[in-house]
């Protein structure tokens, strides 16, 4: 029989952790054990949770311990809601407990789809085999009409970005309705393709009530959408999995991290970012995972960010998910991004594209010039000497980088 092994970090009294771990293992499975008659023990043994390890930490003023508990697969159905409720349902409300990781046995992993396209499939779609991809974000669209959206999309696409995504706060509205955004996106990107030879992909924000999402996503596909942006943590991971598994939808899915911090930001409570924005998003089918980088306007600690990226790209049975370090990204950060995330990442910027002194098209070009410079082993300063877009971007944003953590 399969199992999941959950790793937790507990904060509490020194030498209390073994007992606490035993209490969790029983409380979240068969309930009680020592007082049971032998026959019942034999019947229930295969459902009983097991303490796999208890390691009290040596250092630090506040006692803490890493504990591992195995939960047999006969106790739950093989889906994220059941597994999360088993390993971190009531327990998430019970004091200082952080869920660091869940290890799935191979038979359980087989029940999850992973990304439909993955890094290689997305590279094929945008026809970019080697370098990091470049994505820009619509900004300031709320309160604006389709004409404004069309012009902003055209400028971004003319800058040579590979992908454009909706802002995650753009929902269905009268001024820029979902269907019209897709249709206009198709027209503009086709028109730009005829000029530049490059077909940019547009990820439209799939939003609205859960009951209407599948039908809406299929309609998006029929209207010619390239990809879906999805605020997965406002809906739930299982909804992402449903979208991924539907062959009639069949579109790349970009998972936005909005609301993820509500469950993951605390060092002592909630879920680890590497599980939340890394392992779970990959298992349930995101082709892209956006997360704050260590050095932009909304920053996470570098170690956390690298552990998210590792979960998205390590060797596993699933295709790889594109890491998308985001928030406050500008061209001067490109060398650091590529050093930390390698070439298999997406460089994603809203303000860093639109805020260029010569507009969004120049903003996209400055990013591409920075990416090309790094790929060719040239410093940004040397490259900027012959590329006015990059030069102006560096004058505005400088070249210094400081990371959190
Ligand atoms: C962590 C997600 C970042 C995001 O979605 C977004 O809109 C970033 O915008 P900028 O690049 O900070 O302007």
PDB file of C-alpha atoms in Angstrom, residues 93-261:
ATOM      1  CA  UNK A  93      -5.212  25.017  13.649  1.00  0.00           C
ATOM      2  CA  UNK A  94      -3.316  23.386  16.494  1.00  0.00           C
ATOM      3  CA  UNK A  95      -0.481  25.691  17.546  1.00  0.00           C
ATOM      4  CA  UNK A  96       2.866  26.345  15.943  1.00  0.00           C
ATOM      5  CA  UNK A  97       3.082  23.729  13.228  1.00  0.00           C
ATOM      6  CA  UNK A  98       4.552  24.318   9.780  1.00  0.00           C
ATOM      7  CA  UNK A  99       3.998  21.751   7.030  1.00  0.00           C
ATOM      8  CA  UNK A 100       7.357  21.636   5.278  1.00  0.00           C
ATOM      9  CA  UNK A 101       6.870  18.885   2.719  1.00  0.00           C
ATOM     10  CA  UNK A 102       4.759  15.917   1.651  1.00  0.00           C
ATOM     11  CA  UNK A 103       6.469  12.975  -0.033  1.00  0.00           C
ATOM     12  CA  UNK A 104       4.159  10.884  -2.217  1.00  0.00           C
ATOM     13  CA  UNK A 105       4.775   7.224  -2.959  1.00  0.00           C
ATOM     14  CA  UNK A 106       4.986   6.440  -6.679  1.00  0.00           C
ATOM     15  CA  UNK A 107       1.532   4.838  -6.903  1.00  0.00           C
ATOM     16  CA  UNK A 108      -0.042   8.010  -5.499  1.00  0.00           C
ATOM     17  CA  UNK A 109       2.013  10.259  -7.769  1.00  0.00           C
ATOM     18  CA  UNK A 110       0.609   8.404 -10.755  1.00  0.00           C
ATOM     19  CA  UNK A 111      -2.820   9.868  -9.909  1.00  0.00           C
ATOM     20  CA  UNK A 112      -1.611  13.396 -10.676  1.00  0.00           C
ATOM     21  CA  UNK A 113      -1.179  14.814 -14.166  1.00  0.00           C
ATOM     22  CA  UNK A 114       1.734  17.259 -13.956  1.00  0.00           C
ATOM     23  CA  UNK A 115       1.956  20.016 -16.580  1.00  0.00           C
ATOM     24  CA  UNK A 116       0.423  19.344 -19.995  1.00  0.00           C
ATOM     25  CA  UNK A 117       3.184  21.218 -21.872  1.00  0.00           C
ATOM     26  CA  UNK A 118       6.002  21.691 -19.381  1.00  0.00           C
ATOM     27  CA  UNK A 119       9.130  23.707 -20.110  1.00  0.00           C
ATOM     28  CA  UNK A 120       9.950  21.895 -23.364  1.00  0.00           C
ATOM     29  CA  UNK A 121       6.393  22.115 -24.685  1.00  0.00           C
ATOM     30  CA  UNK A 122       6.162  25.835 -23.930  1.00  0.00           C
ATOM     31  CA  UNK A 123       9.543  26.426 -25.586  1.00  0.00           C
ATOM     32  CA  UNK A 124       8.175  24.732 -28.712  1.00  0.00           C
ATOM     33  CA  UNK A 125       5.060  26.919 -28.674  1.00  0.00           C
ATOM     34  CA  UNK A 126       7.033  30.170 -28.499  1.00  0.00           C
ATOM     35  CA  UNK A 127       9.861  28.853 -30.658  1.00  0.00           C
ATOM     36  CA  UNK A 128      12.585  29.809 -28.173  1.00  0.00           C
ATOM     37  CA  UNK A 129      14.842  26.804 -27.601  1.00  0.00           C
ATOM     38  CA  UNK A 130      17.629  28.189 -25.418  1.00  0.00           C
ATOM     39  CA  UNK A 131      17.340  31.488 -23.640  1.00  0.00           C
ATOM     40  CA  UNK A 132      15.076  32.402 -20.715  1.00  0.00           C
ATOM     41  CA  UNK A 133      11.636  33.465 -21.919  1.00  0.00           C
ATOM     42  CA  UNK A 134      10.425  37.033 -21.506  1.00  0.00           C
ATOM     43  CA  UNK A 135       6.908  37.876 -20.349  1.00  0.00           C
ATOM     44  CA  UNK A 136       5.252  41.240 -19.814  1.00  0.00           C
ATOM     45  CA  UNK A 137       2.095  42.071 -17.909  1.00  0.00           C
ATOM     46  CA  UNK A 138      -0.808  44.330 -18.797  1.00  0.00           C
ATOM     47  CA  UNK A 139      -0.850  47.191 -16.302  1.00  0.00           C
ATOM     48  CA  UNK A 140      -3.414  49.845 -15.465  1.00  0.00           C
ATOM     49  CA  UNK A 141      -6.209  48.228 -17.471  1.00  0.00           C
ATOM     50  CA  UNK A 142      -8.923  48.605 -14.841  1.00  0.00           C
ATOM     51  CA  UNK A 143     -11.222  51.453 -15.869  1.00  0.00           C
ATOM     52  CA  UNK A 144      -9.853  51.424 -19.430  1.00  0.00           C
ATOM     53  CA  UNK A 145     -11.554  50.205 -22.585  1.00  0.00           C
ATOM     54  CA  UNK A 146     -10.691  47.675 -25.262  1.00  0.00           C
ATOM     55  CA  UNK A 147      -8.984  50.291 -27.369  1.00  0.00           C
ATOM     56  CA  UNK A 148      -6.543  50.999 -24.544  1.00  0.00           C
ATOM     57  CA  UNK A 149      -5.978  47.273 -24.021  1.00  0.00           C
ATOM     58  CA  UNK A 150      -5.353  46.775 -27.729  1.00  0.00           C
ATOM     59  CA  UNK A 151      -2.738  49.536 -27.860  1.00  0.00           C
ATOM     60  CA  UNK A 152      -1.007  48.260 -24.737  1.00  0.00           C
ATOM     61  CA  UNK A 153      -0.886  44.738 -26.107  1.00  0.00           C
ATOM     62  CA  UNK A 154       0.511  45.914 -29.430  1.00  0.00           C
ATOM     63  CA  UNK A 155       3.283  47.902 -27.749  1.00  0.00           C
ATOM     64  CA  UNK A 156       4.262  44.968 -25.555  1.00  0.00           C
ATOM     65  CA  UNK A 157       4.280  42.519 -28.456  1.00  0.00           C
ATOM     66  CA  UNK A 158       6.309  44.843 -30.677  1.00  0.00           C
ATOM     67  CA  UNK A 159       8.982  44.870 -27.977  1.00  0.00           C
ATOM     68  CA  UNK A 160       9.641  41.204 -28.749  1.00  0.00           C
ATOM     69  CA  UNK A 161       8.381  39.564 -25.553  1.00  0.00           C
ATOM     70  CA  UNK A 162       7.435  35.881 -25.802  1.00  0.00           C
ATOM     71  CA  UNK A 163       4.337  36.063 -23.621  1.00  0.00           C
ATOM     72  CA  UNK A 164       1.945  38.667 -22.285  1.00  0.00           C
ATOM     73  CA  UNK A 165      -0.304  37.982 -19.337  1.00  0.00           C
ATOM     74  CA  UNK A 166      -3.323  39.725 -17.901  1.00  0.00           C
ATOM     75  CA  UNK A 167      -2.861  41.375 -14.549  1.00  0.00           C
ATOM     76  CA  UNK A 168      -4.272  38.987 -11.938  1.00  0.00           C
ATOM     77  CA  UNK A 169      -6.616  41.733 -10.695  1.00  0.00           C
ATOM     78  CA  UNK A 170      -8.321  42.048 -14.088  1.00  0.00           C
ATOM     79  CA  UNK A 171     -11.612  40.154 -13.896  1.00  0.00           C
ATOM     80  CA  UNK A 172     -14.609  39.996 -16.165  1.00  0.00           C
ATOM     81  CA  UNK A 173     -15.945  43.509 -16.543  1.00  0.00           C
ATOM     82  CA  UNK A 174     -18.011  45.603 -18.926  1.00  0.00           C
ATOM     83  CA  UNK A 175     -15.109  47.571 -20.379  1.00  0.00           C
ATOM     84  CA  UNK A 176     -12.803  44.668 -21.215  1.00  0.00           C
ATOM     85  CA  UNK A 177     -14.914  41.464 -21.241  1.00  0.00           C
ATOM     86  CA  UNK A 178     -13.153  38.096 -21.256  1.00  0.00           C
ATOM     87  CA  UNK A 179     -14.308  37.010 -24.740  1.00  0.00           C
ATOM     88  CA  UNK A 180     -13.427  40.351 -26.320  1.00  0.00           C
ATOM     89  CA  UNK A 181      -9.972  40.328 -24.744  1.00  0.00           C
ATOM     90  CA  UNK A 182      -9.286  36.978 -26.366  1.00  0.00           C
ATOM     91  CA  UNK A 183     -10.600  38.031 -29.780  1.00  0.00           C
ATOM     92  CA  UNK A 184      -8.719  41.343 -29.797  1.00  0.00           C
ATOM     93  CA  UNK A 185      -5.621  39.577 -28.501  1.00  0.00           C
ATOM     94  CA  UNK A 186      -5.742  37.183 -31.444  1.00  0.00           C
ATOM     95  CA  UNK A 187      -6.103  40.008 -33.977  1.00  0.00           C
ATOM     96  CA  UNK A 188      -3.357  42.186 -32.532  1.00  0.00           C
ATOM     97  CA  UNK A 189      -0.906  39.337 -32.110  1.00  0.00           C
ATOM     98  CA  UNK A 190      -1.550  38.115 -35.631  1.00  0.00           C
ATOM     99  CA  UNK A 191      -0.992  41.627 -36.947  1.00  0.00           C
ATOM    100  CA  UNK A 192       2.282  41.932 -34.968  1.00  0.00           C
ATOM    101  CA  UNK A 193       3.302  38.500 -36.228  1.00  0.00           C
ATOM    102  CA  UNK A 194       2.996  39.770 -39.795  1.00  0.00           C
ATOM    103  CA  UNK A 195       5.384  42.621 -38.961  1.00  0.00           C
ATOM    104  CA  UNK A 196       7.926  40.859 -36.728  1.00  0.00           C
ATOM    105  CA  UNK A 197       7.544  37.198 -37.682  1.00  0.00           C
ATOM    106  CA  UNK A 198       7.046  36.361 -34.013  1.00  0.00           C
ATOM    107  CA  UNK A 199       3.793  35.028 -32.548  1.00  0.00           C
ATOM    108  CA  UNK A 200       3.460  36.188 -28.943  1.00  0.00           C
ATOM    109  CA  UNK A 201       1.231  34.164 -26.596  1.00  0.00           C
ATOM    110  CA  UNK A 202      -1.397  35.925 -24.472  1.00  0.00           C
ATOM    111  CA  UNK A 203      -2.510  34.412 -21.156  1.00  0.00           C
ATOM    112  CA  UNK A 204      -6.025  35.569 -20.334  1.00  0.00           C
ATOM    113  CA  UNK A 205      -7.168  35.631 -16.696  1.00  0.00           C
ATOM    114  CA  UNK A 206      -9.694  32.830 -16.170  1.00  0.00           C
ATOM    115  CA  UNK A 207     -11.965  34.153 -13.438  1.00  0.00           C
ATOM    116  CA  UNK A 208     -15.509  33.945 -12.084  1.00  0.00           C
ATOM    117  CA  UNK A 209     -17.444  31.347 -10.071  1.00  0.00           C
ATOM    118  CA  UNK A 210     -15.922  27.870  -9.880  1.00  0.00           C
ATOM    119  CA  UNK A 211     -19.082  26.287 -11.325  1.00  0.00           C
ATOM    120  CA  UNK A 212     -18.572  28.189 -14.593  1.00  0.00           C
ATOM    121  CA  UNK A 213     -14.829  27.817 -15.005  1.00  0.00           C
ATOM    122  CA  UNK A 214     -14.606  24.661 -17.091  1.00  0.00           C
ATOM    123  CA  UNK A 215     -17.162  25.864 -19.605  1.00  0.00           C
ATOM    124  CA  UNK A 216     -15.500  29.281 -19.713  1.00  0.00           C
ATOM    125  CA  UNK A 217     -12.052  27.758 -20.270  1.00  0.00           C
ATOM    126  CA  UNK A 218     -13.412  25.610 -23.131  1.00  0.00           C
ATOM    127  CA  UNK A 219     -14.976  28.707 -24.655  1.00  0.00           C
ATOM    128  CA  UNK A 220     -11.619  30.484 -24.329  1.00  0.00           C
ATOM    129  CA  UNK A 221     -10.041  27.659 -26.267  1.00  0.00           C
ATOM    130  CA  UNK A 222     -12.727  27.862 -28.981  1.00  0.00           C
ATOM    131  CA  UNK A 223     -12.189  31.616 -29.258  1.00  0.00           C
ATOM    132  CA  UNK A 224      -8.494  30.997 -29.869  1.00  0.00           C
ATOM    133  CA  UNK A 225      -6.955  31.765 -26.457  1.00  0.00           C
ATOM    134  CA  UNK A 226      -3.262  30.903 -26.211  1.00  0.00           C
ATOM    135  CA  UNK A 227      -3.012  30.267 -22.458  1.00  0.00           C
ATOM    136  CA  UNK A 228      -4.861  30.749 -19.186  1.00  0.00           C
ATOM    137  CA  UNK A 229      -3.769  32.749 -16.158  1.00  0.00           C
ATOM    138  CA  UNK A 230      -5.302  31.295 -13.012  1.00  0.00           C
ATOM    139  CA  UNK A 231      -5.435  32.603  -9.424  1.00  0.00           C
ATOM    140  CA  UNK A 232      -5.180  29.054  -8.130  1.00  0.00           C
ATOM    141  CA  UNK A 233      -4.911  29.782  -4.414  1.00  0.00           C
ATOM    142  CA  UNK A 234      -8.175  31.714  -4.357  1.00  0.00           C
ATOM    143  CA  UNK A 235      -9.897  28.629  -5.860  1.00  0.00           C
ATOM    144  CA  UNK A 236      -7.912  25.598  -4.692  1.00  0.00           C
ATOM    145  CA  UNK A 237      -5.353  23.258  -6.192  1.00  0.00           C
ATOM    146  CA  UNK A 238      -7.961  20.697  -7.177  1.00  0.00           C
ATOM    147  CA  UNK A 239      -9.620  23.251  -9.470  1.00  0.00           C
ATOM    148  CA  UNK A 240      -6.284  23.732 -11.210  1.00  0.00           C
ATOM    149  CA  UNK A 241      -6.031  19.970 -11.617  1.00  0.00           C
ATOM    150  CA  UNK A 242      -9.524  19.822 -13.149  1.00  0.00           C
ATOM    151  CA  UNK A 243      -8.562  22.494 -15.673  1.00  0.00           C
ATOM    152  CA  UNK A 244      -5.336  20.701 -16.518  1.00  0.00           C
ATOM    153  CA  UNK A 245      -7.009  17.322 -16.992  1.00  0.00           C
ATOM    154  CA  UNK A 246      -9.719  18.503 -19.368  1.00  0.00           C
ATOM    155  CA  UNK A 247      -8.562  17.628 -22.893  1.00  0.00           C
ATOM    156  CA  UNK A 248     -11.103  19.955 -24.463  1.00  0.00           C
ATOM    157  CA  UNK A 249      -9.371  22.867 -22.732  1.00  0.00           C
ATOM    158  CA  UNK A 250      -5.843  21.693 -23.470  1.00  0.00           C
ATOM    159  CA  UNK A 251      -4.232  25.119 -22.925  1.00  0.00           C
ATOM    160  CA  UNK A 252      -1.040  26.045 -21.033  1.00  0.00           C
ATOM    161  CA  UNK A 253      -1.849  27.146 -17.495  1.00  0.00           C
ATOM    162  CA  UNK A 254      -0.042  29.907 -15.656  1.00  0.00           C
ATOM    163  CA  UNK A 255      -0.504  29.742 -11.885  1.00  0.00           C
ATOM    164  CA  UNK A 256      -0.515  33.111 -10.151  1.00  0.00           C
ATOM    165  CA  UNK A 257       0.608  33.174  -6.489  1.00  0.00           C
ATOM    166  CA  UNK A 258      -1.944  35.711  -5.264  1.00  0.00           C
ATOM    167  CA  UNK A 259      -3.309  34.677  -1.844  1.00  0.00           C
ATOM    168  CA  UNK A 260      -0.561  32.024  -1.455  1.00  0.00           C
ATOM    169  CA  UNK A 261       1.120  34.053   1.275  1.00  0.00           C
TER     170      UNK A 261
END
